[in-house]
Amino acid sequence: MSEHVSPSSTPHGLHIITWGCQMNVYDSARMADVLRPLGYAPVDRPENADMIILNTCHIREKAAEKVFSELGRLRKITEERKETTGKSTFLAVAGCVAQAEGKEILARAPYVDLVLGPQTYHRLPEMVARVARAGGGVIDTDFPVEAKFDFLPEEAAPQTSANLTAFLTIQEGCDKFCSFCVVPYTRGAETSRPVSSVLDEAKRLVESGVKEITLLGQNVNAYHGTWEGRSVTLAELADKLRSIHGLERLRYMTSHPRDMEETLIEAHRDNPIFMPFLHLPVQSGSDRILKAMNRGHTADEYRNIITRLRQARPDIALSSDFIVGHPGETDEDFEATMQLVKDVTFACTYSFKYSARPGTPAAGQPFQVPEDVKDRRLARLQALLREQQDAFNASLLGTVQDILVSSTGRKPGQVMGRSPYLQPVHFEGDPSLIGRVVKVRITTQRTNSLGGVLCEEALAV
Ligand code: SAM
Ligand code: SF4
């Protein structure tokens, strides 16, 4: 494998397959950054890659089986490449399944060269060299004392279309230990990046053309990075980001209701770059189940946060995560979830059937809910949530929205952009609008997008 280790004038093909959350999308982009100085450049197909990285997610059921089946497919591709071109392919598994099942992966798939956890990808070049020396089969899934962000190269490349929007990880790990969740075990303890490191990366992104940044973290509103020797909250960090000239939109995810402090709620009123859209998972509307989940708040405390957010920012729309069928959930508990949804009303949501994750407290609890009951509850919940999403989209008809134009549209003469609520909006317009925030009157509603008309006279700068 030494052929891939040292810097080279001939680029090596790098193919990264990313599953799971935005944090994995971000991690994949940073792994590409780390490997760039070694001569690795992205290629679209695994068939053409000198290195393939499978960046995995462990959050739901059958995560490990899915990884082994994908590895089987990749193995065939790399063997065929070896036969036809004589070139070997370096195969790495990264992310949360790698963290949780590192030894199992090397035992069951010995053709894998490297297994690395989410906290160690800054050490990729060193590990690639170690594989070369060891001849394959290296695991690096420690939670190292050094912060990986201090070791990442500076040339962060924006990760999304037209380079206008980017993710930026500011916080990792979780100490909350919800009964159902693997994150505290796969991502480790909660840590925040220092403010200066976040500001530096944000400035570089904006200089490269980014207009909208989404700050990422497993519990992003628990952020407590340091600045001049003291701890800084997410609201304060957002205030500092606001002074970066050219940064027009700011979002953050995923938040926890327990960390939704008053100063952050006020920042939704006072910080003009905060978009009026917040993902705030509640999981359940039953106090009994919230307690069993170890969420640390009640349904009414959640309702109260939403009321205060709406007072601070009347146009704010909410998104959330729900789990149905957590162990012990009765019909009455489920009805409490339905009631909470009716009380709050959501613009967009993610809802899941509870799936037992080995090693988590809920997995060992009695009173597991039968699959058919979970199915019925999920169908009812999703029907209600879909109704609310349609109603929210319909409520925008006739309104004027600021749209960040990102690309040409599906039809000739059209362009496409995102509303403050992240809906795709298509409208007639010149490609020169790409990169600008413009005012668009919303005129049509489709299942997953909106259509509109450019307000020519009122182009927002
Ligand atoms: N930190 C966030 C929070 O506290 O809400 C959530 C992060 S988790 C990566 C994303 C979502 O996956 C959760 O909000 C939850 O709805 C879902 N999830 C996590 N573990 C699950 C499980 N065992 N079964 C079903 N859904 C699960
Ligand atoms: Fe998982 Fe979120 Fe709970 Fe942490 S707060 S354990 S990441 S669900």
CSV table of C-alpha atoms and ligand atoms in Angstrom, one decimal:
chain,number,residue,atom,x,y,z
A,1,MET,CA,0.0,0.0,0.0
A,2,SER,CA,3.0,2.3,0.3
A,3,GLU,CA,2.2,3.5,-3.3
A,4,HIS,CA,-0.5,5.7,-1.7
A,5,VAL,CA,1.4,7.2,1.2
A,6,SER,CA,3.8,10.0,0.0
A,7,PRO,CA,2.8,13.1,-1.9
A,8,SER,CA,2.7,12.5,-5.6
A,9,SER,CA,2.3,14.6,-8.7
A,10,THR,CA,-0.1,11.9,-10.1
A,11,PRO,CA,-3.4,12.3,-8.2
A,12,HIS,CA,-4.7,9.2,-6.4
A,13,GLY,CA,-8.4,8.6,-6.7
A,14,LEU,CA,-10.4,9.0,-3.5
A,15,HIS,CA,-14.0,7.8,-3.2
A,16,ILE,CA,-15.8,8.4,0.1
A,17,ILE,CA,-19.2,6.8,0.7
A,18,THR,CA,-21.1,8.8,3.4
A,19,TRP,CA,-24.1,7.4,5.4
A,20,GLY,CA,-26.0,9.1,8.2
A,21,CYS,CA,-26.2,12.7,9.6
A,22,GLN,CA,-24.7,16.0,8.5
A,23,MET,CA,-21.9,15.5,10.9
A,24,ASN,CA,-20.8,12.5,8.8
A,25,VAL,CA,-21.1,14.7,5.6
A,26,TYR,CA,-18.8,17.2,7.3
A,27,ASP,CA,-16.3,14.5,8.5
A,28,SER,CA,-16.1,13.1,5.0
A,29,ALA,CA,-15.2,16.5,3.6
A,30,ARG,CA,-12.5,16.9,6.2
A,31,MET,CA,-11.1,13.5,5.6
A,32,ALA,CA,-10.8,14.6,1.9
A,33,ASP,CA,-9.0,17.7,3.1
A,34,VAL,CA,-6.6,15.7,5.2
A,35,LEU,CA,-5.7,13.4,2.3
A,36,ARG,CA,-5.4,16.1,-0.3
A,37,PRO,CA,-1.7,16.9,0.6
A,38,LEU,CA,-0.9,13.2,0.0
A,39,GLY,CA,-2.2,13.6,-3.6
A,40,TYR,CA,-5.7,12.2,-3.2
A,41,ALA,CA,-8.4,13.8,-5.3
A,42,PRO,CA,-12.1,12.8,-5.3
A,43,VAL,CA,-13.4,10.4,-8.0
A,44,ASP,CA,-17.1,9.6,-8.6
A,45,ARG,CA,-16.9,5.8,-8.9
A,46,PRO,CA,-15.3,3.3,-6.5
A,47,GLU,CA,-14.0,1.4,-9.6
A,48,ASN,CA,-11.6,4.3,-10.2
A,49,ALA,CA,-10.5,4.8,-6.6
A,50,ASP,CA,-7.1,4.1,-5.1
A,51,MET,CA,-8.7,4.6,-1.7
A,52,ILE,CA,-12.3,4.0,-0.7
A,53,ILE,CA,-13.6,5.2,2.7
A,54,LEU,CA,-17.0,4.0,3.9
A,55,ASN,CA,-18.1,6.5,6.5
A,56,THR,CA,-20.8,4.7,8.5
A,57,CYS,CA,-23.7,5.5,10.8
A,58,HIS,CA,-24.8,3.5,13.8
A,59,ILE,CA,-28.0,5.3,14.8
A,60,ARG,CA,-30.5,2.7,13.6
A,61,GLU,CA,-31.1,-1.0,13.3
A,62,LYS,CA,-29.0,-3.4,11.3
A,63,ALA,CA,-26.2,-0.8,10.9
A,64,ALA,CA,-23.4,-3.4,11.1
A,65,GLU,CA,-25.1,-5.8,8.7
A,66,LYS,CA,-25.5,-3.0,6.2
A,67,VAL,CA,-21.8,-2.2,6.5
A,68,PHE,CA,-20.8,-5.9,5.9
A,69,SER,CA,-23.0,-6.1,2.9
A,70,GLU,CA,-21.5,-2.9,1.4
A,71,LEU,CA,-18.0,-4.1,2.2
A,72,GLY,CA,-18.8,-7.3,0.3
A,73,ARG,CA,-19.8,-5.2,-2.7
A,74,LEU,CA,-16.7,-3.0,-2.5
A,75,ARG,CA,-14.5,-6.1,-2.2
A,76,LYS,CA,-15.7,-7.4,-5.5
A,77,ILE,CA,-15.0,-4.0,-7.1
A,78,THR,CA,-11.5,-3.8,-5.7
A,79,GLU,CA,-10.7,-7.4,-6.7
A,80,GLU,CA,-11.9,-6.8,-10.3
A,81,ARG,CA,-9.8,-3.6,-10.4
A,82,LYS,CA,-6.7,-5.5,-9.3
A,83,GLU,CA,-7.3,-8.2,-12.0
A,84,THR,CA,-7.9,-5.8,-14.8
A,85,THR,CA,-5.4,-3.0,-14.0
A,86,GLY,CA,-3.0,-4.6,-11.5
A,87,LYS,CA,-3.8,-1.7,-9.1
A,88,SER,CA,-4.7,-2.3,-5.4
A,89,THR,CA,-7.3,-0.3,-3.5
A,90,PHE,CA,-6.9,0.9,0.0
A,91,LEU,CA,-10.2,0.2,1.9
A,92,ALA,CA,-11.1,2.1,5.1
A,93,VAL,CA,-14.1,2.0,7.3
A,94,ALA,CA,-14.8,5.2,9.3
A,95,GLY,CA,-17.6,6.7,11.5
A,96,CYS,CA,-19.7,5.3,14.3
A,97,VAL,CA,-20.0,1.6,13.2
A,98,ALA,CA,-16.2,1.6,12.9
A,99,GLN,CA,-16.0,3.0,16.5
A,100,ALA,CA,-18.5,0.4,17.9
A,101,GLU,CA,-17.5,-2.7,15.9
A,102,GLY,CA,-13.8,-2.1,14.9
A,103,LYS,CA,-12.5,-5.5,15.9
A,104,GLU,CA,-15.5,-7.3,14.5
A,105,ILE,CA,-15.0,-5.5,11.1
A,106,LEU,CA,-11.3,-6.7,10.9
A,107,ALA,CA,-12.3,-10.2,11.9
A,108,ARG,CA,-15.2,-10.6,9.5
A,109,ALA,CA,-13.7,-8.5,6.7
A,110,PRO,CA,-9.9,-9.0,6.9
A,111,TYR,CA,-9.5,-7.3,3.4
A,112,VAL,CA,-10.3,-4.0,5.1
A,113,ASP,CA,-7.0,-2.0,5.6
A,114,LEU,CA,-8.0,0.5,8.2
A,115,VAL,CA,-10.8,1.1,10.7
A,116,LEU,CA,-11.0,4.6,12.2
A,117,GLY,CA,-13.4,6.2,14.6
A,118,PRO,CA,-14.9,9.7,14.3
A,119,GLN,CA,-12.4,11.2,16.7
A,120,THR,CA,-9.2,10.2,14.8
A,121,TYR,CA,-9.6,11.1,11.1
A,122,HIS,CA,-7.0,13.9,11.5
A,123,ARG,CA,-4.5,11.0,12.0
A,124,LEU,CA,-5.5,9.4,8.6
A,125,PRO,CA,-2.1,10.1,6.9
A,126,GLU,CA,-0.2,8.6,9.8
A,127,MET,CA,-2.5,5.6,9.8
A,128,VAL,CA,-2.2,5.0,6.1
A,129,ALA,CA,1.5,4.9,6.6
A,130,ARG,CA,1.0,2.4,9.5
A,131,VAL,CA,-1.0,0.2,7.3
A,132,ALA,CA,1.8,0.3,4.7
A,133,ARG,CA,4.2,-0.9,7.4
A,134,ALA,CA,1.9,-3.5,9.0
A,135,GLY,CA,0.5,-4.8,5.6
A,136,GLY,CA,-3.1,-4.0,6.5
A,137,GLY,CA,-5.6,-4.4,9.3
A,138,VAL,CA,-5.0,-1.4,11.5
A,139,ILE,CA,-7.6,-0.1,14.0
A,140,ASP,CA,-7.6,3.5,15.4
A,141,THR,CA,-10.8,4.1,17.5
A,142,ASP,CA,-9.4,5.8,20.5
A,143,PHE,CA,-10.8,9.0,21.9
A,144,PRO,CA,-7.5,10.9,21.7
A,145,VAL,CA,-6.6,13.6,24.1
A,146,GLU,CA,-5.6,16.0,21.4
A,147,ALA,CA,-8.5,17.8,19.6
A,148,LYS,CA,-8.8,16.6,16.0
A,149,PHE,CA,-9.7,20.2,14.9
A,150,ASP,CA,-6.3,21.4,16.0
A,151,PHE,CA,-4.7,19.0,13.5
A,152,LEU,CA,-6.9,19.5,10.4
A,153,PRO,CA,-5.5,21.4,7.4
A,154,GLU,CA,-6.8,24.9,6.8
A,155,GLU,CA,-8.2,24.5,3.3
A,156,ALA,CA,-11.7,23.5,4.3
A,157,ALA,CA,-13.7,23.1,1.1
A,158,PRO,CA,-17.4,24.0,1.1
A,159,GLN,CA,-19.4,20.8,0.8
A,160,THR,CA,-22.6,21.7,-1.0
A,161,SER,CA,-23.9,22.8,-4.3
A,162,ALA,CA,-22.6,26.0,-5.8
A,163,ASN,CA,-20.4,26.4,-2.7
A,164,LEU,CA,-22.9,28.8,-1.2
A,165,THR,CA,-23.8,26.7,1.9
A,166,ALA,CA,-21.6,24.8,4.2
A,167,PHE,CA,-21.6,22.7,7.4
A,168,LEU,CA,-19.2,23.6,10.2
A,169,THR,CA,-18.8,21.3,13.2
A,170,ILE,CA,-18.4,23.2,16.4
A,171,GLN,CA,-19.2,20.6,19.0
A,172,GLU,CA,-19.0,16.8,19.3
A,173,GLY,CA,-20.0,14.0,21.5
A,174,CYS,CA,-22.7,13.8,24.1
A,175,ASP,CA,-23.0,13.3,27.9
A,176,LYS,CA,-26.7,13.1,28.1
A,177,PHE,CA,-27.1,9.3,27.7
A,178,CYS,CA,-30.7,9.1,26.4
A,179,SER,CA,-31.9,5.5,27.0
A,180,PHE,CA,-32.2,4.6,23.3
A,181,CYS,CA,-29.1,6.3,21.8
A,182,VAL,CA,-25.6,5.1,20.9
A,183,VAL,CA,-24.0,8.5,20.4
A,184,PRO,CA,-22.4,8.9,23.8
A,185,TYR,CA,-20.7,5.5,23.2
A,186,THR,CA,-19.7,6.1,19.6
A,187,ARG,CA,-18.8,9.8,19.6
A,188,GLY,CA,-17.6,10.0,23.2
A,189,ALA,CA,-17.8,12.9,25.7
A,190,GLU,CA,-19.1,16.3,24.8
A,191,THR,CA,-16.4,18.7,23.6
A,192,SER,CA,-16.6,22.1,22.0
A,193,ARG,CA,-14.2,23.7,19.6
A,194,PRO,CA,-12.5,26.9,20.7
A,195,VAL,CA,-14.2,30.1,19.3
A,196,SER,CA,-11.1,31.2,17.4
A,197,SER,CA,-10.9,27.9,15.5
A,198,VAL,CA,-14.6,28.2,14.5
A,199,LEU,CA,-14.3,31.8,13.5
A,200,ASP,CA,-11.2,31.1,11.4
A,201,GLU,CA,-13.0,28.3,9.5
A,202,ALA,CA,-16.1,30.4,9.1
A,203,LYS,CA,-14.0,33.2,7.6
A,204,ARG,CA,-12.3,30.9,5.2
A,205,LEU,CA,-15.7,29.5,4.1
A,206,VAL,CA,-17.1,32.9,3.5
A,207,GLU,CA,-14.0,34.1,1.6
A,208,SER,CA,-14.5,31.1,-0.7
A,209,GLY,CA,-18.1,32.2,-1.4
A,210,VAL,CA,-20.2,30.6,1.3
A,211,LYS,CA,-23.2,32.7,2.3
A,212,GLU,CA,-25.0,30.3,4.7
A,213,ILE,CA,-23.4,28.2,7.4
A,214,THR,CA,-25.0,25.4,9.5
A,215,LEU,CA,-23.2,24.9,12.8
A,216,LEU,CA,-23.2,21.2,13.6
A,217,GLY,CA,-23.0,19.2,16.8
A,218,GLN,CA,-24.7,16.3,18.5
A,219,ASN,CA,-25.9,18.8,21.0
A,220,VAL,CA,-25.0,22.0,19.3
A,221,ASN,CA,-26.7,24.3,21.8
A,222,ALA,CA,-24.6,22.8,24.6
A,223,TYR,CA,-21.7,24.6,22.9
A,224,HIS,CA,-19.2,26.1,25.4
A,225,GLY,CA,-16.1,26.9,23.5
A,226,THR,CA,-13.4,29.0,25.0
A,227,TRP,CA,-12.6,32.6,24.1
A,228,GLU,CA,-9.9,34.7,25.8
A,229,GLY,CA,-9.9,32.3,28.8
A,230,ARG,CA,-13.7,32.1,29.3
A,231,SER,CA,-16.5,29.9,28.2
A,232,VAL,CA,-18.8,31.2,25.4
A,233,THR,CA,-22.3,30.1,24.6
A,234,LEU,CA,-23.8,29.3,21.2
A,235,ALA,CA,-25.7,32.7,21.3
A,236,GLU,CA,-22.4,34.5,21.9
A,237,LEU,CA,-20.6,32.5,19.2
A,238,ALA,CA,-23.4,33.4,16.8
A,239,ASP,CA,-23.0,37.0,17.6
A,240,LYS,CA,-19.3,36.9,16.7
A,241,LEU,CA,-20.1,35.0,13.5
A,242,ARG,CA,-22.6,37.8,12.6
A,243,SER,CA,-19.7,40.2,12.2
A,244,ILE,CA,-18.2,38.2,9.4
A,245,HIS,CA,-18.9,40.3,6.3
A,246,GLY,CA,-20.6,38.3,3.6
A,247,LEU,CA,-22.1,35.7,5.9
A,248,GLU,CA,-25.9,36.1,5.4
A,249,ARG,CA,-27.5,33.1,7.0
A,250,LEU,CA,-26.8,31.0,10.1
A,251,ARG,CA,-28.4,27.8,11.2
A,252,TYR,CA,-27.5,25.2,13.8
A,253,MET,CA,-28.4,21.6,14.5
A,254,THR,CA,-29.1,19.3,16.4
A,255,SER,CA,-30.3,21.1,19.6
A,256,HIS,CA,-31.5,19.6,22.9
A,257,PRO,CA,-34.5,21.2,24.7
A,258,ARG,CA,-32.5,21.2,28.0
A,259,ASP,CA,-29.9,23.5,26.5
A,260,MET,CA,-32.4,25.9,25.0
A,261,GLU,CA,-31.3,28.8,27.3
A,262,GLU,CA,-33.0,32.2,27.4
A,263,THR,CA,-30.0,33.9,25.8
A,264,LEU,CA,-30.3,31.6,22.8
A,265,ILE,CA,-34.0,32.2,22.5
A,266,GLU,CA,-33.3,36.0,22.6
A,267,ALA,CA,-30.7,35.6,20.0
A,268,HIS,CA,-33.4,34.4,17.6
A,269,ARG,CA,-34.9,37.8,18.1
A,270,ASP,CA,-31.7,39.8,18.0
A,271,ASN,CA,-29.3,38.2,15.6
A,272,PRO,CA,-30.5,38.9,12.1
A,273,ILE,CA,-28.5,36.2,10.4
A,274,PHE,CA,-30.3,33.4,12.4
A,275,MET,CA,-32.8,31.8,10.1
A,276,PRO,CA,-36.3,31.5,11.5
A,277,PHE,CA,-36.3,27.7,11.4
A,278,LEU,CA,-35.2,25.4,14.3
A,279,HIS,CA,-34.8,21.7,14.6
A,280,LEU,CA,-35.6,20.9,18.2
A,281,PRO,CA,-36.1,17.1,18.8
A,282,VAL,CA,-38.7,16.2,21.4
A,283,GLN,CA,-39.0,12.4,20.8
A,284,SER,CA,-42.2,12.0,22.8
A,285,GLY,CA,-45.1,14.0,24.2
A,286,SER,CA,-45.5,11.7,27.3
A,287,ASP,CA,-43.8,12.7,30.5
A,288,ARG,CA,-43.6,9.1,31.6
A,289,ILE,CA,-41.7,8.2,28.4
A,290,LEU,CA,-39.6,11.3,28.4
A,291,LYS,CA,-38.5,10.3,31.9
A,292,ALA,CA,-37.8,6.7,30.7
A,293,MET,CA,-35.8,8.2,27.8
A,294,ASN,CA,-33.8,10.2,30.3
A,295,ARG,CA,-34.5,13.4,28.3
A,296,GLY,CA,-34.5,15.6,31.4
A,297,HIS,CA,-37.5,17.7,30.5
A,298,THR,CA,-41.3,17.4,30.4
A,299,ALA,CA,-43.7,17.8,27.6
A,300,ASP,CA,-45.0,21.1,29.1
A,301,GLU,CA,-41.4,22.4,29.4
A,302,TYR,CA,-41.0,21.7,25.7
A,303,ARG,CA,-44.3,23.6,24.9
A,304,ASN,CA,-43.0,26.5,27.0
A,305,ILE,CA,-39.8,26.7,25.1
A,306,ILE,CA,-41.8,26.8,21.8
A,307,THR,CA,-44.0,29.6,23.2
A,308,ARG,CA,-41.0,31.7,24.2
A,309,LEU,CA,-39.3,31.1,20.8
A,310,ARG,CA,-42.5,32.2,19.0
A,311,GLN,CA,-42.7,35.3,21.1
A,312,ALA,CA,-39.1,36.1,20.3
A,313,ARG,CA,-39.4,35.3,16.6
A,314,PRO,CA,-43.0,35.1,15.4
A,315,ASP,CA,-42.1,33.8,12.0
A,316,ILE,CA,-40.1,30.9,13.4
A,317,ALA,CA,-41.0,27.4,12.2
A,318,LEU,CA,-40.2,24.2,14.0
A,319,SER,CA,-38.8,20.8,13.0
A,320,SER,CA,-38.4,17.8,15.4
A,321,ASP,CA,-37.5,14.1,15.8
A,322,PHE,CA,-40.0,11.6,17.2
A,323,ILE,CA,-39.5,8.0,18.3
A,324,VAL,CA,-42.6,5.8,18.6
A,325,GLY,CA,-42.6,2.5,20.5
A,326,HIS,CA,-39.9,3.2,23.1
A,327,PRO,CA,-40.1,0.3,25.6
A,328,GLY,CA,-43.0,0.8,27.9
A,329,GLU,CA,-44.9,3.2,25.6
A,330,THR,CA,-48.7,2.6,26.1
A,331,ASP,CA,-51.6,3.8,23.9
A,332,GLU,CA,-52.0,6.7,26.4
A,333,ASP,CA,-48.4,7.7,26.1
A,334,PHE,CA,-48.7,7.7,22.3
A,335,GLU,CA,-51.9,9.8,22.4
A,336,ALA,CA,-49.9,12.3,24.5
A,337,THR,CA,-47.4,12.5,21.6
A,338,MET,CA,-50.2,13.1,19.2
A,339,GLN,CA,-51.5,15.9,21.4
A,340,LEU,CA,-48.1,17.6,21.7
A,341,VAL,CA,-47.9,17.6,17.9
A,342,LYS,CA,-51.3,19.2,17.6
A,343,ASP,CA,-50.4,21.8,20.2
A,344,VAL,CA,-47.1,22.8,18.8
A,345,THR,CA,-47.6,22.3,15.0
A,346,PHE,CA,-44.4,21.4,13.0
A,347,ALA,CA,-43.2,22.5,9.6
A,348,CYS,CA,-41.1,19.4,9.0
A,349,THR,CA,-40.2,16.4,11.1
A,350,TYR,CA,-38.4,13.1,11.2
A,351,SER,CA,-40.1,10.2,12.9
A,352,PHE,CA,-38.8,6.7,13.7
A,353,LYS,CA,-39.8,3.4,15.1
A,354,TYR,CA,-37.8,2.7,18.2
A,355,SER,CA,-35.1,0.2,17.4
A,356,ALA,CA,-33.0,-1.4,20.1
A,357,ARG,CA,-29.4,-0.5,20.0
A,358,PRO,CA,-27.2,-3.1,21.7
A,359,GLY,CA,-25.5,-1.7,24.8
A,360,THR,CA,-28.0,1.1,25.4
A,361,PRO,CA,-30.2,1.0,28.6
A,362,ALA,CA,-33.5,0.8,26.7
A,363,ALA,CA,-32.5,-2.3,24.8
A,364,GLY,CA,-32.5,-4.3,28.0
A,365,GLN,CA,-35.8,-3.0,29.3
A,366,PRO,CA,-38.9,-5.2,29.6
A,367,PHE,CA,-42.1,-4.2,27.8
A,368,GLN,CA,-40.7,-3.9,24.4
A,369,VAL,CA,-43.5,-2.7,22.1
A,370,PRO,CA,-44.6,-5.2,19.4
A,371,GLU,CA,-43.6,-4.2,15.8
A,372,ASP,CA,-47.2,-4.1,14.5
A,373,VAL,CA,-48.1,-1.7,17.2
A,374,LYS,CA,-45.1,0.5,16.4
A,375,ASP,CA,-46.1,0.4,12.7
A,376,ARG,CA,-49.7,1.6,13.4
A,377,ARG,CA,-48.5,4.4,15.7
A,378,LEU,CA,-45.9,5.5,13.3
A,379,ALA,CA,-48.4,5.6,10.4
A,380,ARG,CA,-50.9,7.7,12.5
A,381,LEU,CA,-48.1,10.1,13.6
A,382,GLN,CA,-46.7,10.5,10.1
A,383,ALA,CA,-50.1,11.2,8.6
A,384,LEU,CA,-50.6,14.1,11.2
A,385,LEU,CA,-47.1,15.4,10.6
A,386,ARG,CA,-47.6,15.3,6.8
A,387,GLU,CA,-50.8,17.3,7.2
A,388,GLN,CA,-49.0,19.9,9.2
A,389,GLN,CA,-46.1,20.1,6.7
A,390,ASP,CA,-48.6,20.7,3.9
A,391,ALA,CA,-50.5,23.3,5.9
A,392,PHE,CA,-47.2,25.1,6.7
A,393,ASN,CA,-46.2,25.1,3.0
A,394,ALA,CA,-49.7,26.3,2.1
A,395,SER,CA,-49.4,29.1,4.6
A,396,LEU,CA,-46.5,30.6,2.6
A,397,LEU,CA,-48.7,31.0,-0.5
A,398,GLY,CA,-48.9,34.7,-1.4
A,399,THR,CA,-46.0,35.6,1.0
A,400,VAL,CA,-42.7,37.1,-0.1
A,401,GLN,CA,-39.7,35.0,1.0
A,402,ASP,CA,-35.9,35.6,0.9
A,403,ILE,CA,-34.5,33.0,-1.4
A,404,LEU,CA,-30.8,32.1,-1.6
A,405,VAL,CA,-30.4,31.3,-5.3
A,406,SER,CA,-28.1,28.3,-5.7
A,407,SER,CA,-28.5,26.8,-9.2
A,408,THR,CA,-30.4,26.8,-12.5
A,409,GLY,CA,-33.8,25.2,-12.2
A,410,ARG,CA,-35.2,22.0,-13.8
A,411,LYS,CA,-36.8,24.0,-16.7
A,412,PRO,CA,-35.0,26.3,-19.0
A,413,GLY,CA,-35.1,29.9,-17.8
A,414,GLN,CA,-35.7,28.8,-14.2
A,415,VAL,CA,-33.4,29.1,-11.2
A,416,MET,CA,-33.7,27.4,-7.8
A,417,GLY,CA,-32.9,28.4,-4.3
A,418,ARG,CA,-33.8,27.7,-0.7
A,419,SER,CA,-36.3,29.6,1.5
A,420,PRO,CA,-35.4,30.4,5.1
A,421,TYR,CA,-37.3,27.2,5.9
A,422,LEU,CA,-35.0,25.2,3.6
A,423,GLN,CA,-37.8,24.4,1.1
A,424,PRO,CA,-36.5,24.4,-2.6
A,425,VAL,CA,-38.2,27.2,-4.5
A,426,HIS,CA,-38.2,27.3,-8.3
A,427,PHE,CA,-38.9,30.5,-10.2
A,428,GLU,CA,-38.1,32.2,-13.6
A,429,GLY,CA,-34.9,34.1,-13.3
A,430,ASP,CA,-31.5,34.7,-14.9
A,431,PRO,CA,-28.5,32.5,-13.8
A,432,SER,CA,-26.7,35.7,-12.8
A,433,LEU,CA,-28.9,35.6,-9.7
A,434,ILE,CA,-27.0,32.6,-8.4
A,435,GLY,CA,-25.3,33.4,-5.2
A,436,ARG,CA,-27.7,36.2,-4.3
A,437,VAL,CA,-30.6,36.4,-1.8
A,438,VAL,CA,-33.6,37.7,-3.7
A,439,LYS,CA,-37.3,38.3,-2.8
A,440,VAL,CA,-39.7,35.8,-4.3
A,441,ARG,CA,-43.5,35.8,-4.0
A,442,ILE,CA,-44.6,32.2,-3.4
A,443,THR,CA,-47.4,31.2,-5.8
A,444,THR,CA,-47.5,27.4,-6.0
A,445,GLN,CA,-47.0,24.5,-3.7
A,446,ARG,CA,-45.9,21.0,-4.7
A,447,THR,CA,-45.2,18.0,-2.5
A,448,ASN,CA,-41.6,18.8,-1.7
A,449,SER,CA,-41.0,22.2,-3.2
A,450,LEU,CA,-42.5,25.6,-3.9
A,451,GLY,CA,-42.8,27.8,-7.0
A,452,GLY,CA,-42.8,31.6,-7.1
A,453,VAL,CA,-42.3,34.8,-9.0
A,454,LEU,CA,-39.3,37.1,-8.6
A,455,CYS,CA,-40.1,40.4,-7.1
A,456,GLU,CA,-37.9,42.3,-9.6
A,457,GLU,CA,-38.3,45.7,-7.9
A,458,ALA,CA,-37.2,44.4,-4.5
A,459,LEU,CA,-34.0,42.4,-4.9
A,460,ALA,CA,-32.4,41.9,-1.5
A,461,VAL,CA,-28.7,42.6,-1.7
B,1,SAM,N1,-28.9,14.9,19.8
B,1,SAM,C1,-30.2,14.9,19.2
B,1,SAM,C2,-31.2,14.9,20.3
B,1,SAM,O1,-31.0,14.9,21.5
B,1,SAM,O2,-32.4,15.0,19.9
B,1,SAM,C3,-30.4,13.7,18.3
B,1,SAM,C4,-29.3,13.0,17.7
B,1,SAM,S1,-29.7,11.4,17.0
B,1,SAM,C5,-28.2,11.2,16.2
B,1,SAM,C6,-30.9,11.7,15.8
B,1,SAM,C7,-32.3,11.1,16.0
B,1,SAM,O3,-32.2,9.7,15.8
B,1,SAM,C8,-32.8,11.2,17.4
B,1,SAM,O4,-33.4,12.4,17.6
B,1,SAM,C9,-33.8,10.1,17.5
B,1,SAM,O5,-35.1,10.5,17.1
B,1,SAM,C10,-33.3,9.1,16.5
B,1,SAM,N2,-32.8,7.9,17.2
B,1,SAM,C11,-31.7,7.7,17.9
B,1,SAM,N3,-31.6,6.5,18.4
B,1,SAM,C12,-32.7,5.8,18.0
B,1,SAM,C13,-33.2,4.5,18.2
B,1,SAM,N4,-32.5,3.6,19.0
B,1,SAM,N5,-34.4,4.1,17.6
B,1,SAM,C14,-35.1,5.0,16.9
B,1,SAM,N6,-34.6,6.3,16.6
B,1,SAM,C15,-33.5,6.7,17.2
B,2,SF4,FE1,-28.3,10.8,21.7
B,2,SF4,FE2,-29.1,13.3,21.4
B,2,SF4,FE3,-29.7,11.9,23.7
B,2,SF4,FE4,-27.2,12.7,23.2
B,2,SF4,S1,-29.0,14.0,23.6
B,2,SF4,S2,-27.9,10.7,23.9
B,2,SF4,S3,-27.1,12.5,21.0
B,2,SF4,S4,-30.4,11.6,21.5
